[in-house]
Coordinates of C-alpha atoms in Angstrom, one line a residue:
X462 CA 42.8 6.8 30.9
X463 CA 43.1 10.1 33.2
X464 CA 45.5 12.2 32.2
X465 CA 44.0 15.7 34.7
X466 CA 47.2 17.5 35.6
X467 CA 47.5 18.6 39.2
X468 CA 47.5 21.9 40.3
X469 CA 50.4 22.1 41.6
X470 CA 52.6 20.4 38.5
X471 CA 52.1 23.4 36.5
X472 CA 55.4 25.0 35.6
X473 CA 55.6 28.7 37.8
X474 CA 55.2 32.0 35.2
X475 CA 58.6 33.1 34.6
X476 CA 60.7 30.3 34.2
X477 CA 59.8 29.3 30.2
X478 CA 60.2 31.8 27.9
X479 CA 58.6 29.7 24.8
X480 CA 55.6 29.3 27.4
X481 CA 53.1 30.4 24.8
X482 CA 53.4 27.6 22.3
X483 CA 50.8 25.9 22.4
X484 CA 49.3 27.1 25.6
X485 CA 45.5 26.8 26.4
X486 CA 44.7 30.4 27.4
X487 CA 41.3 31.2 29.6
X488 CA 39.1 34.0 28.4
X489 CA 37.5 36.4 31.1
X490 CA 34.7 38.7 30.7
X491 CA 35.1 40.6 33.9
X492 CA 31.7 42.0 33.9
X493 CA 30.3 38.6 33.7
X494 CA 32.2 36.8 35.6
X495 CA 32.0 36.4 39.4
X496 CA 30.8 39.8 41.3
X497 CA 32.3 40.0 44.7
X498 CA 30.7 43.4 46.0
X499 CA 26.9 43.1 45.1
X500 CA 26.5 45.1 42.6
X501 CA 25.4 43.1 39.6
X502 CA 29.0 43.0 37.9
X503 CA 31.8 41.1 37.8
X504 CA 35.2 42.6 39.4
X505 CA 38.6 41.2 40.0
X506 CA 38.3 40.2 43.4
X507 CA 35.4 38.5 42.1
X508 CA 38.1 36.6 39.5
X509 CA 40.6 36.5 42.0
X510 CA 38.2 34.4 44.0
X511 CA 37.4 31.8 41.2
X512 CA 41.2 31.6 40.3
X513 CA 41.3 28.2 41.9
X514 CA 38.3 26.5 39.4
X515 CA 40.6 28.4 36.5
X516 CA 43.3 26.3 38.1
X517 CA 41.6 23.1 37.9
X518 CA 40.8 23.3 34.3
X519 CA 44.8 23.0 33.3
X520 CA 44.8 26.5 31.6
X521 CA 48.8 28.0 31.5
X522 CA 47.1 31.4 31.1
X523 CA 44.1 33.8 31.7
X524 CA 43.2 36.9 29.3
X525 CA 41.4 38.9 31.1
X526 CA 39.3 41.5 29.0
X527 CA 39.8 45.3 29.5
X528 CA 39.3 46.4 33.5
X529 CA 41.3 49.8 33.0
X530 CA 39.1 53.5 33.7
X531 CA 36.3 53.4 30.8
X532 CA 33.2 55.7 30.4
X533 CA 31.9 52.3 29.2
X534 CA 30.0 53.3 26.0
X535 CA 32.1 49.7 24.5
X536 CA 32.3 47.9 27.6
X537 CA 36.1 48.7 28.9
X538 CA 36.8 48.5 25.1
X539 CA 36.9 52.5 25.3
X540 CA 39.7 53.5 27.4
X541 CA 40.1 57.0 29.4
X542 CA 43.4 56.0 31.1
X543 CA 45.5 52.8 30.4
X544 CA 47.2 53.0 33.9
X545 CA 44.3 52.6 36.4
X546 CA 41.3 50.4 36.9
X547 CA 37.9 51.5 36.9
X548 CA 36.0 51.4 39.9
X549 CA 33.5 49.4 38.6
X550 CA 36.1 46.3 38.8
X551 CA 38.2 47.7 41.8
X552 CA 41.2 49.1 42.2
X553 CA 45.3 48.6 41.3
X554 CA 45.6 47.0 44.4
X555 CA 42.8 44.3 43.7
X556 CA 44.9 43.5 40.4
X557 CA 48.5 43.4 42.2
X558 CA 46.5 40.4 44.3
X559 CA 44.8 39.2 41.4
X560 CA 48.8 38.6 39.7
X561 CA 50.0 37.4 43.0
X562 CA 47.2 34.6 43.8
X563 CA 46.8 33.7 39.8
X564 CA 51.2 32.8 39.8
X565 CA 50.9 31.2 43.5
X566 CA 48.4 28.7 41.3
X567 CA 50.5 28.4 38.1
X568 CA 48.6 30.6 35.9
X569 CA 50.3 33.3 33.8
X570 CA 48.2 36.6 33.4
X571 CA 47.5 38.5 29.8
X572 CA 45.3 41.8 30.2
X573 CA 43.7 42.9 26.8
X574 CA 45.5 46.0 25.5
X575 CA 43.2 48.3 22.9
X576 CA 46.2 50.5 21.7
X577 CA 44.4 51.4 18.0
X578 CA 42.0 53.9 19.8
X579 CA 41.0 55.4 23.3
X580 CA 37.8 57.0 24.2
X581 CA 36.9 60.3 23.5
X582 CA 37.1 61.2 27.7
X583 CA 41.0 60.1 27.8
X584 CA 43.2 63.0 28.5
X585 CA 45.2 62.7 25.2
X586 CA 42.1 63.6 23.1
X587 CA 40.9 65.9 25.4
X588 CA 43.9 67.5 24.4
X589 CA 44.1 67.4 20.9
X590 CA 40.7 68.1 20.1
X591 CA 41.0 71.5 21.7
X592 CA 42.8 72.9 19.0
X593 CA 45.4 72.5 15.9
X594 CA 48.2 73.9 17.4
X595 CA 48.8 72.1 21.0
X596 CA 51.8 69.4 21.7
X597 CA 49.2 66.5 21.1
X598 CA 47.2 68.0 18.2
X599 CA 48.6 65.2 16.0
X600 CA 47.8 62.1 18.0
X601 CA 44.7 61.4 16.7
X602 CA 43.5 60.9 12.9
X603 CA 42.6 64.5 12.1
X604 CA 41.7 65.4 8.2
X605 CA 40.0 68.9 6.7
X606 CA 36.5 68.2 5.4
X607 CA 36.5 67.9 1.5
X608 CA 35.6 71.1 -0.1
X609 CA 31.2 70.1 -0.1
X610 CA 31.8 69.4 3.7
X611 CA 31.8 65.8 3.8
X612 CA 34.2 63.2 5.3
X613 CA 38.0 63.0 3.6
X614 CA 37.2 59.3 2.5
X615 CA 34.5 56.8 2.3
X616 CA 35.9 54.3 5.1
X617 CA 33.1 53.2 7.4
X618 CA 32.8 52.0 11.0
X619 CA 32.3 48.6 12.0
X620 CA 29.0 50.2 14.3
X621 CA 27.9 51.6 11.2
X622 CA 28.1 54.9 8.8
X623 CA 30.9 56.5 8.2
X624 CA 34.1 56.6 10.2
X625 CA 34.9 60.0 10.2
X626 CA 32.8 62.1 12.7
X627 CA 32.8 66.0 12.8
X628 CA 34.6 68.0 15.8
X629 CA 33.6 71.5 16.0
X630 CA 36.7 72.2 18.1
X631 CA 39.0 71.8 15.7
X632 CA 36.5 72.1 12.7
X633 CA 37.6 68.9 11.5
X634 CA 36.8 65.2 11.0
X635 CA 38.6 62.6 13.1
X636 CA 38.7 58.9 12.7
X637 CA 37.2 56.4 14.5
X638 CA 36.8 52.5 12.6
X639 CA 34.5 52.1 16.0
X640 CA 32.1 53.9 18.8
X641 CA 32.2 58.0 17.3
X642 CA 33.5 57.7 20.8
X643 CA 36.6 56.1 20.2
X644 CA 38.4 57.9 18.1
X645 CA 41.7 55.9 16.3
X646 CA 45.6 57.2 17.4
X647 CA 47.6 58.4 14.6
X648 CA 50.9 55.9 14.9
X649 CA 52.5 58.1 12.2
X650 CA 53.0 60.5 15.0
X651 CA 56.6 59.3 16.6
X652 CA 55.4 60.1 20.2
X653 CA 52.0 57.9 19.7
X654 CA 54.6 54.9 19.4
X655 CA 56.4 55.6 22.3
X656 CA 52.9 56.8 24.6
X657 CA 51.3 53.4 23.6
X658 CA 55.4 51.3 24.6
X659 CA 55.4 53.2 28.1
X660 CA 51.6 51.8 28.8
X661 CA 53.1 48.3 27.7
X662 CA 55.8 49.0 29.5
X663 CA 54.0 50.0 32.7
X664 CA 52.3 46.8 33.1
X665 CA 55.2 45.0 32.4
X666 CA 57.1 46.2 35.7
X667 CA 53.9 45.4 37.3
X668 CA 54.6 42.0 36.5
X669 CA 51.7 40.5 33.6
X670 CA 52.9 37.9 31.9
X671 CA 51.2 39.2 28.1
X672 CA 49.0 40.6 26.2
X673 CA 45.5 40.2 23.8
X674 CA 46.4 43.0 21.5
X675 CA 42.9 44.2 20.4
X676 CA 42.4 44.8 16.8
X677 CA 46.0 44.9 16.3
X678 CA 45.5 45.5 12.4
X679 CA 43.8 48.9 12.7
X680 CA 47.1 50.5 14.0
X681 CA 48.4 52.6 11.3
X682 CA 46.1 54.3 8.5
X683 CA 47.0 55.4 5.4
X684 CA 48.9 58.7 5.3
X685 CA 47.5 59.6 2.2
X686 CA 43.7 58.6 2.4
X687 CA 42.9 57.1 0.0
X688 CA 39.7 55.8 -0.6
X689 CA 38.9 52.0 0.0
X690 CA 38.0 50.4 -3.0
X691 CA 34.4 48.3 -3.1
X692 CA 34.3 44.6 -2.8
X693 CA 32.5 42.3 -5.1
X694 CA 29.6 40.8 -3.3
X695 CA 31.1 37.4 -3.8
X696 CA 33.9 38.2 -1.5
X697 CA 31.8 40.1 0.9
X698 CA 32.1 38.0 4.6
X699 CA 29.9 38.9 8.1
X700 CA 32.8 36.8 10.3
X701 CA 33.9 41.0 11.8
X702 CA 30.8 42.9 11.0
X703 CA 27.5 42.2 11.1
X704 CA 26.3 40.6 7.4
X705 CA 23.9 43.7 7.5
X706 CA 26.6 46.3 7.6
X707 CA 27.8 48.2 4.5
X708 CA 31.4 48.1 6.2
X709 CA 31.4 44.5 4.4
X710 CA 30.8 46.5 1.0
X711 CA 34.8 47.6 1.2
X712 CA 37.7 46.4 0.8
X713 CA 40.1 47.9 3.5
X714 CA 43.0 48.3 2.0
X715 CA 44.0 51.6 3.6
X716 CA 41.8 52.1 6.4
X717 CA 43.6 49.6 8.1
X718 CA 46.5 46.5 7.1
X719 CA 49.1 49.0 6.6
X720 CA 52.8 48.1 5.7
X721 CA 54.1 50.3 7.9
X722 CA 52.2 48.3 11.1
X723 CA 55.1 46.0 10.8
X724 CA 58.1 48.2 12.0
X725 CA 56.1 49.1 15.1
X726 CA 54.8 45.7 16.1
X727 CA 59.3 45.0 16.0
X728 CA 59.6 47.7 18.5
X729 CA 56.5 45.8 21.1
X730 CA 58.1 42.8 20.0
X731 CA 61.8 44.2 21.5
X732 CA 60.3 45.3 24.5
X733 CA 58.3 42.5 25.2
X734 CA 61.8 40.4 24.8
X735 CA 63.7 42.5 27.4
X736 CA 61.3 41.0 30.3
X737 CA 61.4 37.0 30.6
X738 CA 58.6 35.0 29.3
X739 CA 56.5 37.7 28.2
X740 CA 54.4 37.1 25.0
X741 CA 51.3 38.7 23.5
X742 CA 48.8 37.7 21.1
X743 CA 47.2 39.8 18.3
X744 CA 43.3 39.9 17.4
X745 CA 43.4 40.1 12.9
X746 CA 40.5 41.3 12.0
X747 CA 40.2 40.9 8.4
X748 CA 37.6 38.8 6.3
X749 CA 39.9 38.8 3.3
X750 CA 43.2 38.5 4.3
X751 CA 43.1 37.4 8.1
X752 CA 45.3 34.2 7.8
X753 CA 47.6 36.2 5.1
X754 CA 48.5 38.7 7.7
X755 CA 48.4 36.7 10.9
X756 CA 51.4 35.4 9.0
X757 CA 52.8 38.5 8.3
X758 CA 53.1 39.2 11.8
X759 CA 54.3 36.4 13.6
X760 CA 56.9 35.3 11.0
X761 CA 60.8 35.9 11.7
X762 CA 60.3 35.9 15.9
X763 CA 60.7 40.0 15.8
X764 CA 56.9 40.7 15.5
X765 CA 53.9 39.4 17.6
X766 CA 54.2 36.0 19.3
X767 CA 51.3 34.7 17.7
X768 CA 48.2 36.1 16.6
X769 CA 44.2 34.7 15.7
X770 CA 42.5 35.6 12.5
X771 CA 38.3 34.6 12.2
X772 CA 38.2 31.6 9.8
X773 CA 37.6 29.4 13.2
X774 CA 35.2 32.3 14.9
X775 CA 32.8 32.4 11.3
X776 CA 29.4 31.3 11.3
X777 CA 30.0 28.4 9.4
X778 CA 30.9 25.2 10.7
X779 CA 34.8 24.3 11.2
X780 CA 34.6 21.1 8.7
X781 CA 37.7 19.0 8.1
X782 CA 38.4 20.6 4.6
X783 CA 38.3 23.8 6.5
X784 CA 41.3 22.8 8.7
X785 CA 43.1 21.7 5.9
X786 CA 42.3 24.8 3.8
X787 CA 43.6 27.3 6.5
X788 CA 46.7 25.1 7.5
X789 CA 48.0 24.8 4.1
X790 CA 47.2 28.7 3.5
X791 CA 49.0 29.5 6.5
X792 CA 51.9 27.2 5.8
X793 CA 52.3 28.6 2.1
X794 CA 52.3 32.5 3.7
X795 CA 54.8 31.7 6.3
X796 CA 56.1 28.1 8.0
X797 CA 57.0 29.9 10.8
X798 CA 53.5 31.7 11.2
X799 CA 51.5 31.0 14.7
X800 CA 48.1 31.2 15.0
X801 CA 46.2 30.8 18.4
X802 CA 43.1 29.0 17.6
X803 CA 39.2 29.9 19.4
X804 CA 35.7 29.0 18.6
X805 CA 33.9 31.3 20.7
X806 CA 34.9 34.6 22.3
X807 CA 32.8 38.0 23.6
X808 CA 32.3 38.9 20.3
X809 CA 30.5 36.5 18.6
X810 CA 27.6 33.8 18.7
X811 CA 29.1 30.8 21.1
X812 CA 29.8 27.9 19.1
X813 CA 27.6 25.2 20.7
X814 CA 25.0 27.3 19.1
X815 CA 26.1 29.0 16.2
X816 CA 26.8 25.2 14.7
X817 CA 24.0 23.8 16.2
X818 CA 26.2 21.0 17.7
X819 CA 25.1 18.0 19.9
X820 CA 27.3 17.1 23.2
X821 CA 29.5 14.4 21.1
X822 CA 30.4 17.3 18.8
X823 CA 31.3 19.5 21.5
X824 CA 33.4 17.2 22.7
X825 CA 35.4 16.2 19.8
X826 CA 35.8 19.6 18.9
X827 CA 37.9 20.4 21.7
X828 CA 39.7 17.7 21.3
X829 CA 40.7 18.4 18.1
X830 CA 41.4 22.4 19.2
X831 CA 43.9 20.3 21.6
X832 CA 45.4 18.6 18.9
X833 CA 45.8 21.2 16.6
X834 CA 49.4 23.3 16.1
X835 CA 49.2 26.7 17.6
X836 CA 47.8 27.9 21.0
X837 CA 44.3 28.1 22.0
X838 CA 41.7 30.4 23.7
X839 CA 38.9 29.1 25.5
X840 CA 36.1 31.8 26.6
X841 CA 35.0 31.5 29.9
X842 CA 31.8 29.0 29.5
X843 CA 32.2 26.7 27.1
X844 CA 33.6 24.2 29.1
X845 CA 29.9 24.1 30.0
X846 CA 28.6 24.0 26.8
X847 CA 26.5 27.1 27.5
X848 CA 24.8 28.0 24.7
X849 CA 23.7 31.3 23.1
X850 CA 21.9 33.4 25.4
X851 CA 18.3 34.8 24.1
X852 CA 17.7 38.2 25.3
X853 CA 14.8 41.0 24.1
X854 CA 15.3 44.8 22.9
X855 CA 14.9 45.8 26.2
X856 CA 18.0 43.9 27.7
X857 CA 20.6 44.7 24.8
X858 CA 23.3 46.8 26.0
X859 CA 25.7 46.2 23.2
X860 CA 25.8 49.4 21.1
X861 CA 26.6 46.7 18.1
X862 CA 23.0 45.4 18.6
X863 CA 21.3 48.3 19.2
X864 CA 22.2 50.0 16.1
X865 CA 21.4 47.2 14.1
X866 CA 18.4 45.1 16.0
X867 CA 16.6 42.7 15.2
X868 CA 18.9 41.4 12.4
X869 CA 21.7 41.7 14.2
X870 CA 21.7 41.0 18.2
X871 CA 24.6 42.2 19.4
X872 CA 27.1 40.2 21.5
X873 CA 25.5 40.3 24.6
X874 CA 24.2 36.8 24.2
X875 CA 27.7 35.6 24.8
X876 CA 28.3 38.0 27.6
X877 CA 25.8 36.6 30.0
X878 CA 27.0 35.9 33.6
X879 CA 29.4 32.8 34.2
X880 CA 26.7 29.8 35.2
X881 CA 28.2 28.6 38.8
X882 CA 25.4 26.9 40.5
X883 CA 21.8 25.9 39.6
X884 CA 20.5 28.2 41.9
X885 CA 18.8 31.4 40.1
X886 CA 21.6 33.9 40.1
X887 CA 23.6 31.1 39.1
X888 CA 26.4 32.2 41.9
X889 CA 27.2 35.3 39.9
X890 CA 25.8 38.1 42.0
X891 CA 23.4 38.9 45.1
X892 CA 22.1 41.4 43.1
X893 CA 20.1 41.7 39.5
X894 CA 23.3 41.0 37.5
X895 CA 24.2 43.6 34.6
X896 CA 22.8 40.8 32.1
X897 CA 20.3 38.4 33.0
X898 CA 20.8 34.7 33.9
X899 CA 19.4 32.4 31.4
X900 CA 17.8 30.1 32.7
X901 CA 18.7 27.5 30.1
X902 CA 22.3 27.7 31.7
X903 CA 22.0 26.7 35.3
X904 CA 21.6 22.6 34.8
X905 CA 24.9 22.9 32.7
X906 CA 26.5 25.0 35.8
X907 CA 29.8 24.6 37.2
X908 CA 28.4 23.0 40.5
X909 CA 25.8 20.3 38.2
X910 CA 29.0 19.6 36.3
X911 CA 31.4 18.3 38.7
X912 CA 29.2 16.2 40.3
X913 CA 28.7 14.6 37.0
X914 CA 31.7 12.3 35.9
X915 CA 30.4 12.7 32.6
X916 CA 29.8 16.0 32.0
X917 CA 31.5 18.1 29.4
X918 CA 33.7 20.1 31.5
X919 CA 35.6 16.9 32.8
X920 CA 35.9 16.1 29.1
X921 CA 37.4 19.8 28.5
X922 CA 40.1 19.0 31.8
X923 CA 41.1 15.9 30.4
X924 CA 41.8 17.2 26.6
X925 CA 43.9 20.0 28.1
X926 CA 45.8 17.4 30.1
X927 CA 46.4 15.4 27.2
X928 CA 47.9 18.8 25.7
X929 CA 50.1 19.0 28.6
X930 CA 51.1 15.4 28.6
X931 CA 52.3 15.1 25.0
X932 CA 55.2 17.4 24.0
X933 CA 53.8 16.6 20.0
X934 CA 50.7 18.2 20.5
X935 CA 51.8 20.9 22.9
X936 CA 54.2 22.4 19.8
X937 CA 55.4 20.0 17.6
X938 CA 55.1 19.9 14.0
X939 CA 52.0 19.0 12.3
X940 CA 52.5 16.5 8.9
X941 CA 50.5 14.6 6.3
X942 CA 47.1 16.1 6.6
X943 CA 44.3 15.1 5.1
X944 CA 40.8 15.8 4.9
X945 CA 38.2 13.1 3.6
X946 CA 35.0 13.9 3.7
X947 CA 34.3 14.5 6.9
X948 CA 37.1 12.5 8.4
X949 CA 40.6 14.7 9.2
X950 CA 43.5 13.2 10.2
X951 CA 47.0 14.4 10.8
X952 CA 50.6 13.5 12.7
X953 CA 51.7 15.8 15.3
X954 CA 55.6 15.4 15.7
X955 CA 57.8 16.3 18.6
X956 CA 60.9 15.2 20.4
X957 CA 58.5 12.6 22.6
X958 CA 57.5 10.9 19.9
X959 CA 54.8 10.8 17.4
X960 CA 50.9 11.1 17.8
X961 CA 48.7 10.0 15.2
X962 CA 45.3 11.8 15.6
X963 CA 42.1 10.8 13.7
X964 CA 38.3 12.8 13.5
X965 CA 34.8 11.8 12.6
X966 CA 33.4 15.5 12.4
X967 CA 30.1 14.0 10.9
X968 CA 27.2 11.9 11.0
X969 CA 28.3 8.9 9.2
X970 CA 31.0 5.9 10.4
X971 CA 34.3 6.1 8.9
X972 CA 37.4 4.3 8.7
X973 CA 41.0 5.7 7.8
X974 CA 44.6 3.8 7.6
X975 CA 47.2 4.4 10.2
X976 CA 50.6 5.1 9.2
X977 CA 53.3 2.7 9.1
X978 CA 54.4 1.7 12.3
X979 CA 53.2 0.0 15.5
X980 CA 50.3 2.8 17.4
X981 CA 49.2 2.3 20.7
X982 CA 45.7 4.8 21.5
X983 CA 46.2 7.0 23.9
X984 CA 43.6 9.2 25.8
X985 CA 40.8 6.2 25.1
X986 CA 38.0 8.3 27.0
X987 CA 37.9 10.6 23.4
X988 CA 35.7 8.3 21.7
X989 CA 37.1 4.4 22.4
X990 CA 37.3 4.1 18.1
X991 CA 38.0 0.8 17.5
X992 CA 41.6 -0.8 15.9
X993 CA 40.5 -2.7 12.7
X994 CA 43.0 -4.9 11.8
X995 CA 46.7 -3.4 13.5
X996 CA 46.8 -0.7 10.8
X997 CA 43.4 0.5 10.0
X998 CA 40.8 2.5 12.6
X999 CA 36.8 2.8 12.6
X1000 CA 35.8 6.2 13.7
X1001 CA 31.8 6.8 15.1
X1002 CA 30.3 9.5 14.4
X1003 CA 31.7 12.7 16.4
X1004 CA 34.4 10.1 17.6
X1005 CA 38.5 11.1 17.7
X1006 CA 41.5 8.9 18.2
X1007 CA 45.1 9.5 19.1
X1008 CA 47.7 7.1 19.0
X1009 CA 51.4 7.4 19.9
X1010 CA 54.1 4.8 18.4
X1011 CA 54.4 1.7 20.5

């Protein structure tokens, strides 16, 4: 059956202040996107310009990674000024018609927010690194060397070494858990808080509809710096740094995760509540404790709307005891917790590849990312199935993969310009785009795929449909799951009714009982599994079914 949602069904932004539960939100890469002025990198007329194909997919929202004034050293992810755009991407005015055309189509806008750090060129740290005694000397993590000159603790960078880098200015150390040239805020500094709410708030009256809250963890250090302790190498996990880091060697206990995180993520959360239908999402990253404090702060509806942690983004495959370990974890921190699910985003190895999955596997494991309670992120591509992008030495521009080449790559094999037709720019650019095209992407493009009734990204508009459709999937409750082997099955509950949903996430043919009742498939195209006897289904391999009482 085809369940594709029209356009034009799709509730207007504004009117549903729950929107974000369970919504399907759209990941763009800006850079890599669609480039509208020839220059070899995306730009927001280049998004607004591909908002209708967003459209079409059935999306209720687009986060749209940072655009804001950037010396560029991590991509937009260092910021010089939160209130402007850089030129590379346009101007304010290009975003104002970007909002307007993305709610004339249904689509609800969420612009990625890095409030832990800035760059070392924004005016706030120009400020306070000039000296200890000006009116913004305490915004940023300053400490006094230790008395044999080196750094005030051993916490270490994500880019590698240490996190503390010398300023001669000041003759002090000041923290940056990033780029040496993105030193962290100091959030125990009253007037931080309220500088970061009045950037919040200055989108907000320009009408966005959310956030992505970038590292929202890292906020708050601790005040007495204390030393992280060392982790066993048991425990060590690569899913936020690179497995050939030392920053896996810690525990970050007071480098980041702090209590005190809590009280300010309240004040976002009153803010955000004072505009209708506004919601943001929180990036954990933890390797330890991700789903303990993704709990943390979305429980009690005062904190962040829902946050994603990295059990789903790891290199190992998502396997049905794996969905049944992280649901009952999260269920036993909090009942109330909501996560917002992704398999592949700008920061790590797209999923197609980094499981080494066929097309039936793709498939089903966006269906089951459908099915699942919480929201979801898609990232801009995998609706194509594009795989991991293969680049040399010479064309790695992440600082990430740079530093620690060739046994790490970087992320810029997931950054690669959005495939749009088969032809050798793949639509992108008119010029030699900032990444190259692979040319492994252009027979899975945008234009091969819709004139292909079969292709994956029809598959992808249907399962978000099917979303849309069922009120049980959307947000209802999730009950008696159970993971067998590779088989995972689970009842989604809502006012609508009931859907039984059923997954084959192996090689092998499986059967599994239906609950009691009388269940009637729905959304055949996932996999046709066959009914074995009124109460008993036979799953292929990679084959889902979802049922809904008769």
């Amino acid at each position: 059956m085809n369940v594709v949602t029209p356009i034009n069904s799709v509730a207007q932004p504004g009117t549903d202040r729950d929107w974000w539960r369970g919504a399907v939100i759209y990941q763009i890469y800006p850079r890599s996107f669609q480039d509208s002025d020839g220059d070899g990198v995306g730009d927001l007329k280049g998004i607004t310009e591909r908002l209708p194909y967003v459209a079409s997919l059935g999306v209720d929202a687009i986060w749209i990674s940072p655009f804001f004034t950037s010396p560029m050293k991590d991509f937009g992810y260092d910021i010089s000024d939160y209130c402007d755009v850089d030129p590379l991407f346009g101007q304010l005015a290009d975003f104002d018609a970007l909002l307007s055309r993305a709610h004339a189509l249904g689509i609800r806008v969420m612009i990625d927010l890095v409030l832990s750090h800035t760059s070392d060129q924004h005016a706030w740290f120009k400020e306070s690194r000039a000296n200890r005694d000006n009116a913004k000397a305490n915004w940023y993590v300053w400490a006094d060397a230790k008395d044999d000159g080196t750094p005030p603790t051993n916490w270490l960078s994500i880019f590698g070494g240490p996190a503390w880098q010398w300023d001669t200015r000041r003759e002090q150390y000041y923290l940056h858990n990033f780029l040496t040239s993105q030193p962290d805020l100091n959030y125990h500094e009253p007037a931080v808080q309220d500088a970061v709410l009045d950037v919040v708030r200055f989108w907000l009256e320009r009408g966005v509809d959310g956030f992505r809250l970038d590292t929202i963890n890292y906020y708050f250090h601790d005040a007495e710096l204390r030393n992280n302790p060392p982790l066993a190498p048991e425990r060590r996990n690569a899913s936020v740094a690179p497995k050939v880091n030392p920053y896996n060697h810690q525990e970050h206990i007071y480098s980041k995760n702090r209590p005190e995180n809590l009280g300010f993520l309240k004040r976002l959360r009153a803010l955000l509540d004072g505009y209708n239908g506004r919601a943001c999402v929180g990036e954990i990253s933890d390797a330890q404790r991700g789903l303990e404090i993704l709990a943390e702060y979305t429980a009690g509806g005062d904190r962040a709307h829902m946050c994603y942690a990295f059990e789903f983004l790891d290199a190992g495959r998502v396997t049905a005891q794996l969905v049944k370990t992280v649901f009952d974890k999260l269920d036993g921190y909090s009942p109330d917790a909501w996560a917002c699910w992704a398999y592949s985003n700008h920061d790590v190895v797209r999923h197609g590849t980094r499981w080494g999955l066929s097309p039936a596997a793709l498939r089903t494991y966006v269906t089951l990312l459908m099915a699942l309670k919480g929201s979801a992120c898609l990232y801009q591509g995998e609706e194509l199935g594009l795989p991991e992008a293969e680049l040399t030495l010479d064309q790695v521009r992440d600082p990430a993969g740079l530093e620690f080449w060739p046994e790490y790559k970087g992320r810029d094999g997931c950054r690669t310009p959005m495939a749009w037709t088969t032809d050798a720019g793949a639509g992108f650019s008119a010029a030699t785009p900032w990444l190259p095209v692979p040319k492994a992407h252009l027979p899975s493009s945008v234009a091969a795929q819709e004139a292909d009734a079969t292709a994956l990204l029809h598959h992808y508009r249907r399962a978000i449909a099917l979303r849309r459709q069922f009120g049980a999937l959307r947000n209802g409750a999730m009950d008696d799951l159970v993971a067998d082997g590779d088989l995972l099955r689970f009842v989604r509950r809502g006012p609508d009714g009931d859907i039984f949903c059923a997954f084959n996430l192996g090689e092998t043919p499986r059967e599994t009982p239906l609950p009691e009742g009388d269940w009637r498939p729905v959304g055949g195209e996932f996999g046709d599994a066959t009914m074995v006897s009124g109460n008993h289904v036979r799953l292929e391999p990679w084959q889902a079914f979802l049922a809904t009482r008769a």
